Amino acid sequence: MRIALFATCLADTMFPAAAKATVHLLERLGHEVVFPVGQTCCGQMHINTGYQGQALPLVRRYVRTFEPCDVVVAPSGSCVGSVRHQHAMVARQAGDEGLAAAAEAVAGRTYELSELLIDVLGVEDVGAYYPHRVTYHPTCHSLRVLRVGDRPQRLLRRVRGLDLVELPAAEQCCGFGGTFSVKNADTSTAMLADKLQHVLETGADVCTAGDASCLMHIGGGLSRLRADVRTVHLAEILASTEVEAAR
Amino acid sequence: MSTFLGMPAHAPRGVGHLRGDEPFPAAARTALANPQLRRNLEHATTTIRGKSGRVIAEVPDWQELRSAGSALKTYTMANLPRLLEQLEEKVTAAGGVVHWAADAEEANRIVTGLVRQTGEQRVIKIKSMATQEIGLNEALGEAGIDPVETDLAELIVQLGHDKPSHILVPAIHRNRSEIREIFLREMPGVDPALTDNPADLAAAARRYLRETFLSTKVAVSGANFGIAETGTLAVVESEGNGRMCLTLPETLITVMGIEKVVPAWQDLEVFLQLLPRASTGERMNPYTSMWTGVTPGDGPQNFHLVLLDNGRTAVLADEVGRSALHCIRCSACLNVCPVYERTGGHAYGSVYPGPIGAVLSPQLTGIEDNATLPYASSLCGACFDACPVKIDIPSILVHLRNQAPHPRAEKAAMAAAAYTMDRPRLYRRAQRAAKLTKLLGRRGRGLPPPLNGWVASRDLPSPPDESFRDWWRGR
Ligand code: SF4
């Protein structure tokens, strides 16, 4: 299958490993990955901070860039959530019904990574090898906006060598929330503190999730604590094989 | 009924409790610094969450019930003027008197005037959000009338000269030793040997309240539902103190927000299933009191219904925001909210705290007066899932953020970001510049506010040597 990658601005700029891993994984599964270069950002930060007008060109850019593609994947529950639940709304708010209809159509073909693997490609065992103790944080937008359910855990359980440990109070928000993390830094930090404590309780050496943004937040907190736990994107785990492990 | 032409008015300033003294982030900081408060909140919300979750799981058609509740509320809002007039007609026919209050001031004036007419100096009160919203107790106090709260938790708050911090459990921020101290200090005739055993505390309150019930001739209540079809008002509660207030006095004055009307008697079938399970985690709420006007020889012989707008019509005018009026005040959204769990209710500055407060208060007052509330959420979506009438609170939050006044520096930064993101070549250059953040170190030395808020507790990610798109090009 020919799959278009929406890398997301955050992964593209700050966490390219997650986007590269998505490419390696899909190619290993025998698919062709394309990267339409007109893509930048889904506009979620603008929409969620109250700048829908400024997000409009970004919505238009996303729709025009991915309109020709049959299937789009992004390694982010949050960005796919915005594409699916906000793009048409922003277009409608601006009175652009044509764009709203096009946005809905493209959103219907845009998938978060675990959705693509299980629902579209029909694989649970992606042939990965990752010999680590791992805990999974189900990010809010994957969980409650996209309703990915236990798809990520199903994928992780099939990874050879991986010891999946359950995260206590997993479904509680980590406190990131985009600009919430700076506008309400103290509350965000209080939420993060509880999440970090739960991560540490698991004794895992890796904390994973389907969103680079939440991982940046959790990882930033773990690093400040000098904790011995790394944050690794779900895509990177699924892309790992004996070859990487041997390196 | 006052006639208003043009855009509906917001709740007026200077009266009632819909506005805080400080922006949310500052008020939250104060609350977060109180470890006792955080422990109380965590314990209380975790307990209610567990209880509620268990009894909801018993209902096989919970999702259908939620949809029915949502549909009924949508219908009500679409037909509000007609339903309110029908309610007025039925209440009047049953011997009640209906008053229309455009705002808090008018409602306070009406209620104070009605109490004055009775010649009484004291009223007993049933826990009610609407009367707190308009600051009725203060207005009565100024008129020389003494309002006594009869809900146990409200009584604790009143005696402690405190503010409620939760819709349903107003004293959630207090633990039992604090309550004992308040009773010893403030409760008339209290036994000085009072312990902090919950049963003893409740018994002390009961003794005090029983006397008050038997000697007070006027009661003030709110209403959970007002049935247009029959003119029946309904109050649901757990303690039975509300029922005392509704049956013992000679005069009953009910203040009801106009959105609390429901079309038909049968609609209670849906709401009375949803409300107790979502709110207190009970299968059925212990006391459901209903009354229709006046029944000769039984209960209060004078009944007044004050229908309160106070900004609600303005909320109704907003196509997205209006579903905030669907709220049945169960407080499930508070109990699941990770922000509320840590900051408590006072940080929201309004009688309506938590997620529902963050969308309702700014709409009632106008967004300028509560500009930081729509941002008091990480948009995690737990409130939407918990809401028994399916109010999409995260979408309303996002909608209100779009109307909120924005700080100038933020506006400039957002405009620059949007400009860059819409120009891939410029964007690529900006990506390369991102490497310069390395100069800041992981602790982000010299970052200006609000960005320094990030590095107060989190390290900055180290930028990669090459962006994904540069890697892709070179592949
Ligand atoms: S918004 Fe929904 S969950 Fe929150 S108090 Fe109202 S009815 Fe309950």
XYZ file of C-alpha atoms and ligand atoms in Angstrom:
730
model
C 0.000 0.000 0.000
C 1.125 3.554 -0.687
C 0.955 5.478 2.576
C 1.503 9.207 2.995
C 3.307 10.229 6.158
C 2.218 13.292 8.068
C 5.272 13.675 10.285
C 3.694 16.461 12.438
C 5.671 19.639 13.046
C 6.876 18.542 16.469
C 8.286 15.181 15.377
C 9.642 16.676 12.145
C 11.518 19.400 14.039
C 12.342 18.025 17.481
C 11.743 14.266 17.464
C 12.618 13.003 13.971
C 13.298 9.524 15.379
C 9.539 8.941 15.742
C 8.873 9.892 12.118
C 11.858 7.914 10.809
C 10.715 4.898 12.797
C 7.271 5.150 11.209
C 8.926 5.041 7.774
C 11.165 2.085 8.640
C 8.306 0.144 10.196
C 5.902 0.578 7.298
C 8.586 -0.195 4.727
C 9.558 -3.309 6.635
C 5.907 -4.379 6.464
C 6.149 -4.024 2.682
C 4.482 -0.675 2.104
C 5.573 2.381 0.206
C 5.886 5.569 2.227
C 5.682 8.999 0.659
C 6.323 12.340 2.343
C 4.468 15.227 0.667
C 6.826 18.157 1.293
C 4.109 20.820 1.363
C 3.112 19.640 4.843
C 3.924 21.581 7.997
C 1.565 21.663 10.994
C -2.027 20.596 11.588
C -2.839 23.869 13.364
C -3.866 22.284 16.639
C -1.828 24.630 18.802
C -3.522 27.630 17.220
C -6.990 26.122 17.461
C -6.620 25.041 21.080
C -5.105 28.335 22.156
C -7.937 30.337 20.643
C -6.579 31.366 17.251
C -8.907 29.614 14.850
C -8.555 32.345 12.250
C -4.800 31.835 12.099
C -5.244 28.086 11.951
C -7.361 28.349 8.802
C -4.440 28.517 6.337
C -2.840 25.571 8.134
C -6.018 23.542 7.835
C -6.214 24.463 4.158
C -2.565 23.485 3.694
C -3.114 20.110 5.346
C -6.192 19.370 3.255
C -4.605 20.418 -0.057
C -1.377 18.556 0.713
C -3.027 15.255 1.564
C -6.084 15.410 -0.693
C -4.415 13.306 -3.424
C -3.408 10.570 -0.938
C -5.414 7.404 -0.303
C -4.140 6.821 3.213
C -2.368 9.196 5.590
C -0.650 8.208 8.820
C 0.698 10.335 11.650
C 2.638 9.167 14.703
C 0.433 11.324 16.938
C -2.995 10.753 18.453
C -3.328 14.407 19.200
C -2.666 15.721 15.691
C -4.937 13.100 14.132
C -7.545 14.089 16.707
C -7.323 17.668 15.531
C -7.540 16.663 11.874
C -10.579 14.516 12.562
C -12.479 16.641 15.063
C -11.411 20.223 14.475
C -10.454 20.861 10.846
C -13.994 20.885 9.441
C -15.152 22.993 12.392
C -12.490 25.630 11.696
C -13.422 25.709 8.010
C -17.116 26.052 8.848
C -16.451 28.778 11.373
C -14.752 30.685 8.554
C -17.751 30.062 6.297
C -15.824 27.808 3.891
C -18.189 24.873 3.355
C -16.134 23.551 0.427
C -13.045 23.304 2.594
C -15.067 21.753 5.413
C -16.299 18.977 3.111
C -12.787 18.377 1.762
C -11.391 18.379 5.314
C -13.902 15.761 6.365
C -12.968 13.573 3.425
C -9.233 13.783 4.122
C -9.806 13.289 7.851
C -11.631 10.064 7.026
C -8.424 8.766 5.432
C -6.056 10.001 8.152
C -5.010 7.473 10.805
C -2.982 7.413 13.947
C -0.223 4.776 13.756
C -1.854 2.058 15.903
C -5.155 2.516 14.051
C -3.431 2.188 10.695
C -1.596 -0.965 11.713
C -4.553 -2.776 13.229
C -7.595 -1.441 11.346
C -6.180 -0.771 7.884
C -3.194 -3.077 7.548
C -4.591 -5.789 9.804
C -1.343 -6.557 11.654
C -0.789 -6.960 15.345
C 2.561 -8.671 15.240
C 4.800 -6.234 13.396
C 7.868 -8.437 13.882
C 9.583 -6.157 16.339
C 12.160 -7.037 18.982
C 12.704 -4.765 21.970
C 14.224 -6.346 25.072
C 13.126 -3.819 27.701
C 10.716 -3.327 30.549
C 8.177 -0.877 29.129
C 5.177 0.986 30.490
C 2.603 2.608 28.223
C 0.923 5.970 28.865
C -2.335 6.182 26.894
C -2.414 9.850 25.920
C -5.737 11.639 26.375
C -6.384 12.387 22.739
C -5.595 8.841 21.612
C -7.824 7.541 24.362
C -10.776 9.929 24.457
C -10.744 11.736 21.123
C -9.685 8.913 18.773
C -10.744 6.048 21.045
C -7.819 3.866 20.013
C -8.639 1.655 22.978
C -6.089 -1.076 23.612
C -4.661 -1.118 20.086
C -1.237 0.163 21.222
C -1.060 -2.436 23.986
C -2.043 -5.191 21.550
C 0.850 -4.158 19.327
C 3.258 -3.941 22.249
C 2.282 -7.356 23.608
C 3.406 -8.938 20.359
C 6.868 -7.372 20.480
C 9.450 -10.022 21.260
C 11.518 -9.469 24.381
C 9.281 -6.687 25.617
C 8.028 -6.796 29.176
C 4.910 -4.634 29.329
C 4.110 -3.348 32.817
C 0.871 -1.625 33.615
C 1.002 2.052 34.552
C -1.064 2.895 37.659
C -3.815 5.504 37.042
C -2.778 5.286 33.411
C -5.777 7.158 32.061
C -5.065 10.311 34.051
C -3.766 13.192 31.968
C 0.003 13.821 32.222
C -0.640 17.554 32.432
C 0.811 18.605 29.080
C -2.216 20.062 27.293
C -0.238 22.122 24.748
C -0.047 25.765 25.817
C -1.729 24.706 29.088
C 1.738 23.546 30.164
C 3.005 27.131 30.177
C -0.201 29.108 30.799
C -0.958 26.997 33.866
C 2.562 25.792 34.547
C 1.972 25.124 38.250
C -1.120 22.973 37.759
C 0.539 21.209 34.837
C 3.530 20.457 37.045
C 1.325 19.067 39.822
C -0.307 16.717 37.313
C 3.083 15.734 35.913
C 4.443 14.978 39.389
C 1.777 12.315 39.918
C 2.357 10.846 36.455
C 6.113 10.644 37.080
C 5.574 8.953 40.406
C 3.400 6.338 38.735
C 5.940 5.797 35.973
C 8.692 5.309 38.548
C 6.531 2.887 40.530
C 6.381 0.518 37.562
C 10.139 0.012 37.604
C 10.118 0.254 33.808
C 13.189 1.488 31.971
C 11.120 2.877 29.108
C 7.931 4.922 29.125
C 6.200 4.943 25.768
C 3.191 6.686 24.223
C 1.763 7.517 20.840
C 2.446 11.236 21.100
C 5.803 12.999 20.998
C 4.275 15.998 22.776
C 3.236 14.184 25.950
C 6.538 12.300 25.868
C 8.414 15.611 25.670
C 6.576 16.692 28.810
C 7.033 13.420 30.704
C 10.605 13.083 29.442
C 11.405 16.649 30.488
C 10.170 15.858 33.982
C 12.070 12.558 34.203
C 15.234 14.241 33.025
C 14.849 16.973 35.651
C 14.542 14.250 38.291
C 17.609 12.534 36.790
C 15.479 9.419 36.723
C 16.735 6.320 34.969
C 13.702 6.014 32.689
C 13.751 6.972 29.017
C 10.792 8.119 26.948
C 10.520 6.392 23.576
C 7.787 6.836 20.988
C 5.619 3.797 20.236
C 6.765 3.908 16.596
C 10.389 3.513 17.632
C 9.623 0.390 19.638
C 7.584 -1.125 16.833
C 10.350 -0.336 14.325
C 13.039 -2.024 16.427
C 14.418 -5.373 15.394
C 17.359 -7.550 16.406
C 19.523 -5.445 14.117
C 18.956 -2.237 16.115
C 19.140 -4.127 19.386
C 22.547 -5.540 18.434
C 23.934 -2.101 17.645
C -41.496 40.906 33.354
C -38.890 43.349 32.142
C -38.573 43.754 28.425
C -35.131 43.653 26.911
C -34.457 44.541 23.341
C -31.152 43.858 21.603
C -28.378 41.542 22.697
C -29.165 39.648 25.893
C -27.337 40.990 28.935
C -24.677 39.229 30.982
C -24.789 38.761 34.737
C -24.116 42.196 36.254
C -20.897 43.018 38.109
C -20.785 43.841 41.789
C -23.374 41.283 42.881
C -23.241 37.522 43.298
C -20.414 35.037 42.955
C -19.461 34.397 39.362
C -16.173 36.295 39.290
C -12.961 35.619 41.188
C -10.502 38.129 42.573
C -7.560 36.710 40.676
C -6.924 35.016 37.331
C -7.070 31.215 37.484
C -3.311 30.515 37.284
C -2.613 32.759 40.297
C -5.489 31.383 42.356
C -4.436 27.840 41.436
C -0.909 28.521 42.667
C -2.252 29.412 46.115
C -4.343 26.245 46.239
C -1.506 24.016 45.014
C 0.680 25.255 47.859
C -1.766 23.787 50.409
C -0.893 20.101 50.896
C -3.814 19.436 53.271
C -6.268 20.712 50.646
C -4.695 18.496 47.989
C -4.918 15.417 50.189
C -8.580 16.115 51.040
C -9.430 16.654 47.394
C -7.610 13.620 46.135
C -9.237 11.403 48.721
C -12.738 12.780 48.155
C -12.692 12.787 44.365
C -11.125 9.324 44.168
C -13.803 7.932 46.493
C -16.723 9.469 44.584
C -15.233 8.440 41.240
C -14.994 4.832 42.332
C -18.497 4.720 43.754
C -20.063 6.402 40.774
C -18.175 4.212 38.314
C -19.440 1.055 40.009
C -23.139 1.989 39.957
C -22.963 3.325 36.402
C -21.519 0.000 35.293
C -24.709 -1.674 36.531
C -26.887 0.159 34.005
C -26.808 -1.605 30.659
C -28.375 1.323 28.779
C -26.316 4.102 30.383
C -25.153 5.449 27.008
C -28.736 5.505 25.694
C -29.847 7.290 28.850
C -27.147 9.902 28.345
C -28.297 10.423 24.775
C -31.889 10.754 25.927
C -30.889 13.320 28.552
C -28.952 15.266 25.974
C -31.844 15.184 23.483
C -34.337 16.361 26.109
C -32.113 19.277 27.041
C -31.560 20.237 23.411
C -35.306 20.220 22.857
C -35.849 22.307 25.988
C -33.370 24.988 24.929
C -34.933 25.165 21.479
C -38.371 25.733 23.026
C -37.425 27.628 26.155
C -39.777 30.656 25.876
C -42.843 28.500 25.305
C -41.967 26.050 28.079
C -41.338 28.830 30.588
C -44.683 30.432 29.857
C -46.357 27.077 30.214
C -44.623 26.591 33.564
C -45.772 30.027 34.709
C -49.343 29.273 33.704
C -49.408 25.919 35.517
C -47.740 27.207 38.695
C -50.165 30.127 38.822
C -53.138 27.854 38.276
C -51.960 25.713 41.191
C -51.891 28.689 43.540
C -48.261 29.799 43.232
C -46.977 33.232 42.250
C -44.381 33.502 39.488
C -41.799 36.304 39.328
C -39.351 36.969 36.494
C -35.891 38.203 37.400
C -33.677 39.497 34.604
C -30.579 39.402 36.771
C -29.115 38.842 40.232
C -30.093 42.264 41.517
C -33.704 41.893 40.500
C -33.911 38.387 41.960
C -32.415 39.517 45.273
C -34.824 42.462 45.380
C -37.803 40.180 44.751
C -36.820 37.598 47.379
C -35.903 40.192 49.995
C -39.210 41.967 49.406
C -41.160 38.735 49.748
C -39.457 37.854 53.039
C -40.057 41.384 54.342
C -43.749 41.052 53.580
C -43.911 38.078 55.932
C -42.379 40.164 58.725
C -39.889 37.362 59.505
C -36.237 37.957 60.397
C -34.892 34.520 59.547
C -35.142 32.112 56.617
C -34.007 28.515 56.278
C -32.273 27.617 53.056
C -31.985 24.478 50.997
C -28.693 24.030 49.255
C -29.021 25.838 45.949
C -26.548 26.936 43.305
C -28.787 29.675 41.899
C -29.101 31.542 45.211
C -25.335 31.350 45.709
C -24.789 32.572 42.182
C -26.782 35.753 42.895
C -25.376 36.293 46.410
C -28.793 36.038 48.029
C -27.454 35.421 51.534
C -25.526 38.693 51.435
C -28.570 40.567 50.109
C -30.777 39.104 52.849
C -28.134 39.933 55.461
C -28.046 43.546 54.338
C -31.815 43.662 54.742
C -31.484 42.421 58.319
C -32.683 38.913 57.499
C -30.682 35.936 58.751
C -30.347 33.072 56.228
C -29.517 29.668 57.746
C -28.081 27.018 55.430
C -29.516 23.604 56.284
C -27.474 21.314 54.051
C -24.782 19.951 56.372
C -21.877 20.840 54.117
C -23.309 24.275 53.309
C -23.756 24.837 57.025
C -20.086 24.018 57.581
C -19.150 26.503 54.895
C -21.499 29.159 56.281
C -20.329 28.749 59.873
C -16.706 28.762 58.725
C -17.247 32.088 56.893
C -15.902 30.229 53.929
C -16.822 29.685 50.294
C -18.106 26.413 48.839
C -15.565 24.593 46.674
C -17.624 21.836 45.071
C -21.141 21.829 43.635
C -22.292 18.829 45.592
C -19.840 18.571 48.436
C -19.312 22.266 49.213
C -16.986 21.519 52.129
C -14.892 18.974 50.230
C -11.847 21.054 51.126
C -12.441 20.525 54.867
C -11.629 17.398 56.867
C -13.392 16.356 60.052
C -11.009 17.897 62.554
C -11.371 21.236 60.772
C -15.165 20.797 60.888
C -15.070 20.095 64.616
C -13.152 23.307 65.207
C -15.655 25.322 63.152
C -18.625 23.860 65.059
C -17.023 24.508 68.425
C -16.297 28.083 67.461
C -19.520 29.011 65.672
C -22.466 26.719 66.347
C -24.944 28.123 68.888
C -25.442 25.773 71.854
C -22.817 23.233 70.759
C -21.548 20.649 73.270
C -17.972 21.677 74.180
C -17.013 17.957 74.430
C -17.735 17.437 70.700
C -15.396 14.918 69.058
C -14.417 14.718 65.395
C -16.278 11.452 64.924
C -18.475 11.952 61.806
C -21.592 10.614 63.605
C -21.053 13.080 66.478
C -20.546 15.956 64.076
C -23.736 15.069 62.239
C -25.653 14.752 65.515
C -24.500 18.202 66.632
C -25.667 19.699 63.344
C -28.961 17.846 63.598
C -29.708 19.179 67.062
C -29.007 22.718 65.959
C -30.988 22.415 62.730
C -34.058 20.694 64.196
C -34.646 23.676 66.441
C -34.248 26.026 63.521
C -36.659 24.056 61.311
C -39.374 24.145 63.937
C -39.100 27.843 64.612
C -38.641 29.371 61.143
C -41.598 30.370 58.980
C -39.948 31.101 55.615
C -37.799 28.855 53.428
C -35.787 29.597 50.303
C -34.913 26.841 47.860
C -33.551 26.270 44.418
C -34.944 23.652 42.056
C -33.435 20.787 40.123
C -36.350 20.589 37.742
C -39.451 22.620 36.925
C -41.972 20.654 34.923
C -43.759 22.797 32.333
C -46.525 20.270 31.740
C -47.728 20.209 35.344
C -46.131 23.205 37.102
C -44.366 20.824 39.496
C -41.033 21.776 41.065
C -38.533 19.128 42.158
C -35.599 19.134 44.567
C -33.352 16.120 44.980
C -31.108 15.772 48.029
C -29.490 13.257 50.344
C -30.105 14.445 53.879
C -33.811 15.140 54.238
C -33.096 18.618 55.527
C -34.352 19.984 52.238
C -37.653 18.220 52.739
C -37.968 19.834 56.176
C -37.558 23.236 54.536
C -40.057 22.384 51.809
C -42.786 21.170 54.143
C -42.526 22.893 57.555
C -42.555 26.669 56.853
C -45.569 28.796 55.960
C -43.908 30.471 53.007
C -41.665 28.891 50.376
C -39.681 30.928 47.850
C -37.966 29.016 45.067
C -35.289 30.586 42.865
C -34.814 28.626 39.659
C -32.552 29.295 36.683
C -34.660 29.401 33.526
C -32.720 26.476 32.024
C -33.994 24.093 34.690
C -37.396 23.726 33.054
C -38.183 20.290 31.579
C -41.068 19.699 29.190
C -42.962 16.823 30.775
C -43.393 14.789 33.956
C -42.162 11.682 32.194
C -38.830 13.318 31.421
C -37.872 12.908 35.070
C -37.639 9.194 34.335
C -34.435 9.924 32.456
C -32.954 12.574 34.737
C -33.684 10.793 37.998
C -31.767 7.795 36.702
C -28.830 9.858 35.448
C -28.379 12.315 38.284
C -27.800 10.163 41.396
C -25.515 7.653 39.705
C -23.378 10.355 38.097
C -23.248 12.599 41.140
C -23.116 10.785 44.462
C -22.793 7.292 43.084
C -26.175 6.287 44.466
C -28.696 4.194 42.583
C -31.506 6.455 43.606
C -31.203 9.694 45.474
C -32.506 9.456 49.021
C -34.991 12.352 48.974
C -36.908 13.510 45.925
C -39.380 16.230 46.909
C -41.953 17.504 44.458
C -44.663 20.086 44.889
C -47.189 21.746 42.659
C -48.262 25.208 43.781
C -50.101 25.176 47.107
C -52.045 22.326 48.697
C -54.579 23.667 51.208
C -53.826 22.483 54.718
C -50.614 20.725 53.702
C -47.161 22.308 53.514
C -46.381 25.967 52.798
C -49.509 27.995 52.063
C -47.629 30.704 50.169
C -45.454 29.663 47.260
C -43.365 31.951 45.068
C -41.294 30.924 42.075
C -38.581 33.330 40.928
C -37.369 32.568 37.408
C -33.796 33.754 37.021
C -32.030 34.776 33.815
C -28.760 36.438 34.980
C -26.914 35.890 31.703
C -28.571 32.641 30.656
C -30.237 34.162 27.612
C -26.816 35.354 26.495
C -25.519 31.788 26.782
C -28.511 30.551 24.826
C -27.628 32.933 21.998
C -24.318 31.109 21.398
C -24.829 28.099 19.186
C -21.841 26.163 20.521
C -21.797 27.480 24.071
C -25.467 26.968 24.813
C -25.129 23.305 25.651
C -23.497 24.455 28.918
C -27.095 25.191 29.937
C -27.866 21.469 29.718
C -25.991 20.910 32.981
C -27.928 19.129 35.724
C -25.274 20.026 38.346
C -24.251 16.470 39.117
C -20.574 17.456 39.494
C -19.270 14.313 37.803
C -17.068 16.510 35.631
C -15.431 18.003 38.727
C -14.732 14.608 40.218
C -12.930 13.315 37.128
C -11.091 16.532 36.291
C -7.324 16.312 36.867
C -7.140 20.098 37.160
C -9.976 20.362 39.698
C -8.537 17.486 41.687
C -5.385 19.505 42.236
C -6.606 23.083 42.513
C -9.996 22.604 44.183
C -12.998 24.793 43.536
C -11.927 28.149 44.960
C -9.377 28.678 42.215
C -12.215 29.021 39.700
C -13.472 32.123 41.521
C -17.123 31.293 40.828
C -19.801 29.202 42.515
C -19.516 26.982 39.454
C -16.100 25.303 39.658
C -14.406 22.619 37.608
C -14.966 21.958 33.921
C -18.595 23.107 33.879
C -17.588 26.299 35.685
C -14.855 26.923 33.140
C -17.459 26.993 30.366
C -20.469 28.390 32.223
C -19.040 31.256 34.304
C -17.346 33.075 31.385
C -20.515 32.834 29.346
C -22.740 34.155 32.128
C -20.442 37.095 32.923
C -19.104 37.770 29.455
C -15.705 36.377 28.562
C -13.735 39.513 29.561
C -14.589 38.978 33.238
C -13.448 35.361 33.305
C -10.872 35.322 30.540
C -8.529 32.744 32.072
C -11.170 30.128 32.898
C -11.470 28.583 29.422
C -7.718 27.891 29.664
C -8.029 26.112 33.018
C -8.039 22.727 31.302
C -5.571 20.433 29.576
C -8.420 19.381 27.232
C -7.974 15.787 28.403
C -11.652 15.080 27.737
C -12.436 13.193 30.959
C -15.333 15.603 31.690
C -17.073 14.900 28.384
C -16.951 11.155 29.030
C -18.321 11.563 32.546
C -21.123 14.018 31.821
C -24.518 12.298 32.130
C -26.059 14.682 29.586
C -23.070 14.485 27.229
C -22.000 18.109 27.277
C -18.949 18.373 25.025
C -17.066 20.595 27.454
C -13.685 20.425 25.639
C -15.243 21.760 22.435
C -16.909 24.619 24.324
C -13.579 25.417 25.999
C -11.879 25.641 22.615
C -14.755 27.740 21.290
C -14.507 30.176 24.218
C -10.735 30.421 23.900
C -11.351 31.702 20.401
C -13.441 34.550 21.867
C -11.190 35.324 24.840
C -8.982 38.400 24.888
C -5.398 37.308 24.164
C -2.167 38.704 25.640
C -0.389 40.904 23.111
C 2.929 39.027 23.105
C 1.138 35.724 22.631
C -0.849 37.143 19.747
C 2.336 38.248 17.997
C 4.036 34.891 18.588
C 1.027 32.959 17.303
C 0.791 35.140 14.197
C 4.484 34.632 13.486
C 4.170 30.879 13.986
C 1.160 30.635 11.686
C 2.923 32.732 9.039
C 5.973 30.478 9.164
C 3.998 27.242 9.203
C 2.186 28.268 6.046
C 5.475 28.754 4.151
C 7.431 25.477 3.935
C 10.734 27.127 2.972
C 10.560 29.561 5.847
C 9.463 26.708 8.074
C 12.547 24.735 7.074
C 14.780 27.610 8.000
C 13.008 27.950 11.335
C 13.571 24.230 11.952
C 17.297 24.684 11.485
C 17.196 27.621 13.888
C 15.551 25.328 16.443
C 19.007 23.866 16.960
C 19.923 27.182 18.560
C 17.758 26.266 21.549
C 20.789 24.158 22.506
C 22.369 27.430 23.583
C 19.712 27.748 26.278
C 20.820 24.518 27.900
C 18.320 21.937 29.079
C 17.155 24.287 31.804
C 16.333 27.005 29.296
C 18.387 29.819 30.789
C 16.957 33.253 30.036
C 13.638 32.111 28.591
C 11.013 34.862 28.971
C 7.618 34.266 30.624
C 5.422 32.350 30.062
C 7.968 29.970 28.464
C 10.074 29.879 31.616
C 7.078 28.112 33.195
C 8.089 25.045 31.194
C 11.614 24.845 32.523
C 10.554 25.380 36.130
C 9.839 21.648 36.294
C 10.823 20.168 32.941
C 14.030 20.051 30.969
C 13.967 21.185 27.367
C 14.340 18.432 24.786
C 17.720 18.500 23.073
C 17.212 19.435 19.433
C 18.264 16.821 16.852
C 21.143 17.374 14.455
C 18.816 17.162 11.510
C 15.072 17.515 11.036
C 13.032 14.677 9.624
C 12.542 16.483 6.340
C 16.278 17.087 5.915
C 16.890 13.411 6.603
C 14.188 12.450 4.096
C 15.777 14.646 1.414
C 19.153 13.082 1.872
C 17.797 9.572 1.759
S -21.511 19.531 33.056
Fe -22.309 17.447 33.047
S -20.917 16.353 34.416
Fe -20.598 18.528 34.847
S -21.989 18.995 36.533
Fe -23.086 19.450 34.645
S -24.221 17.595 34.150
Fe -22.683 17.023 35.648
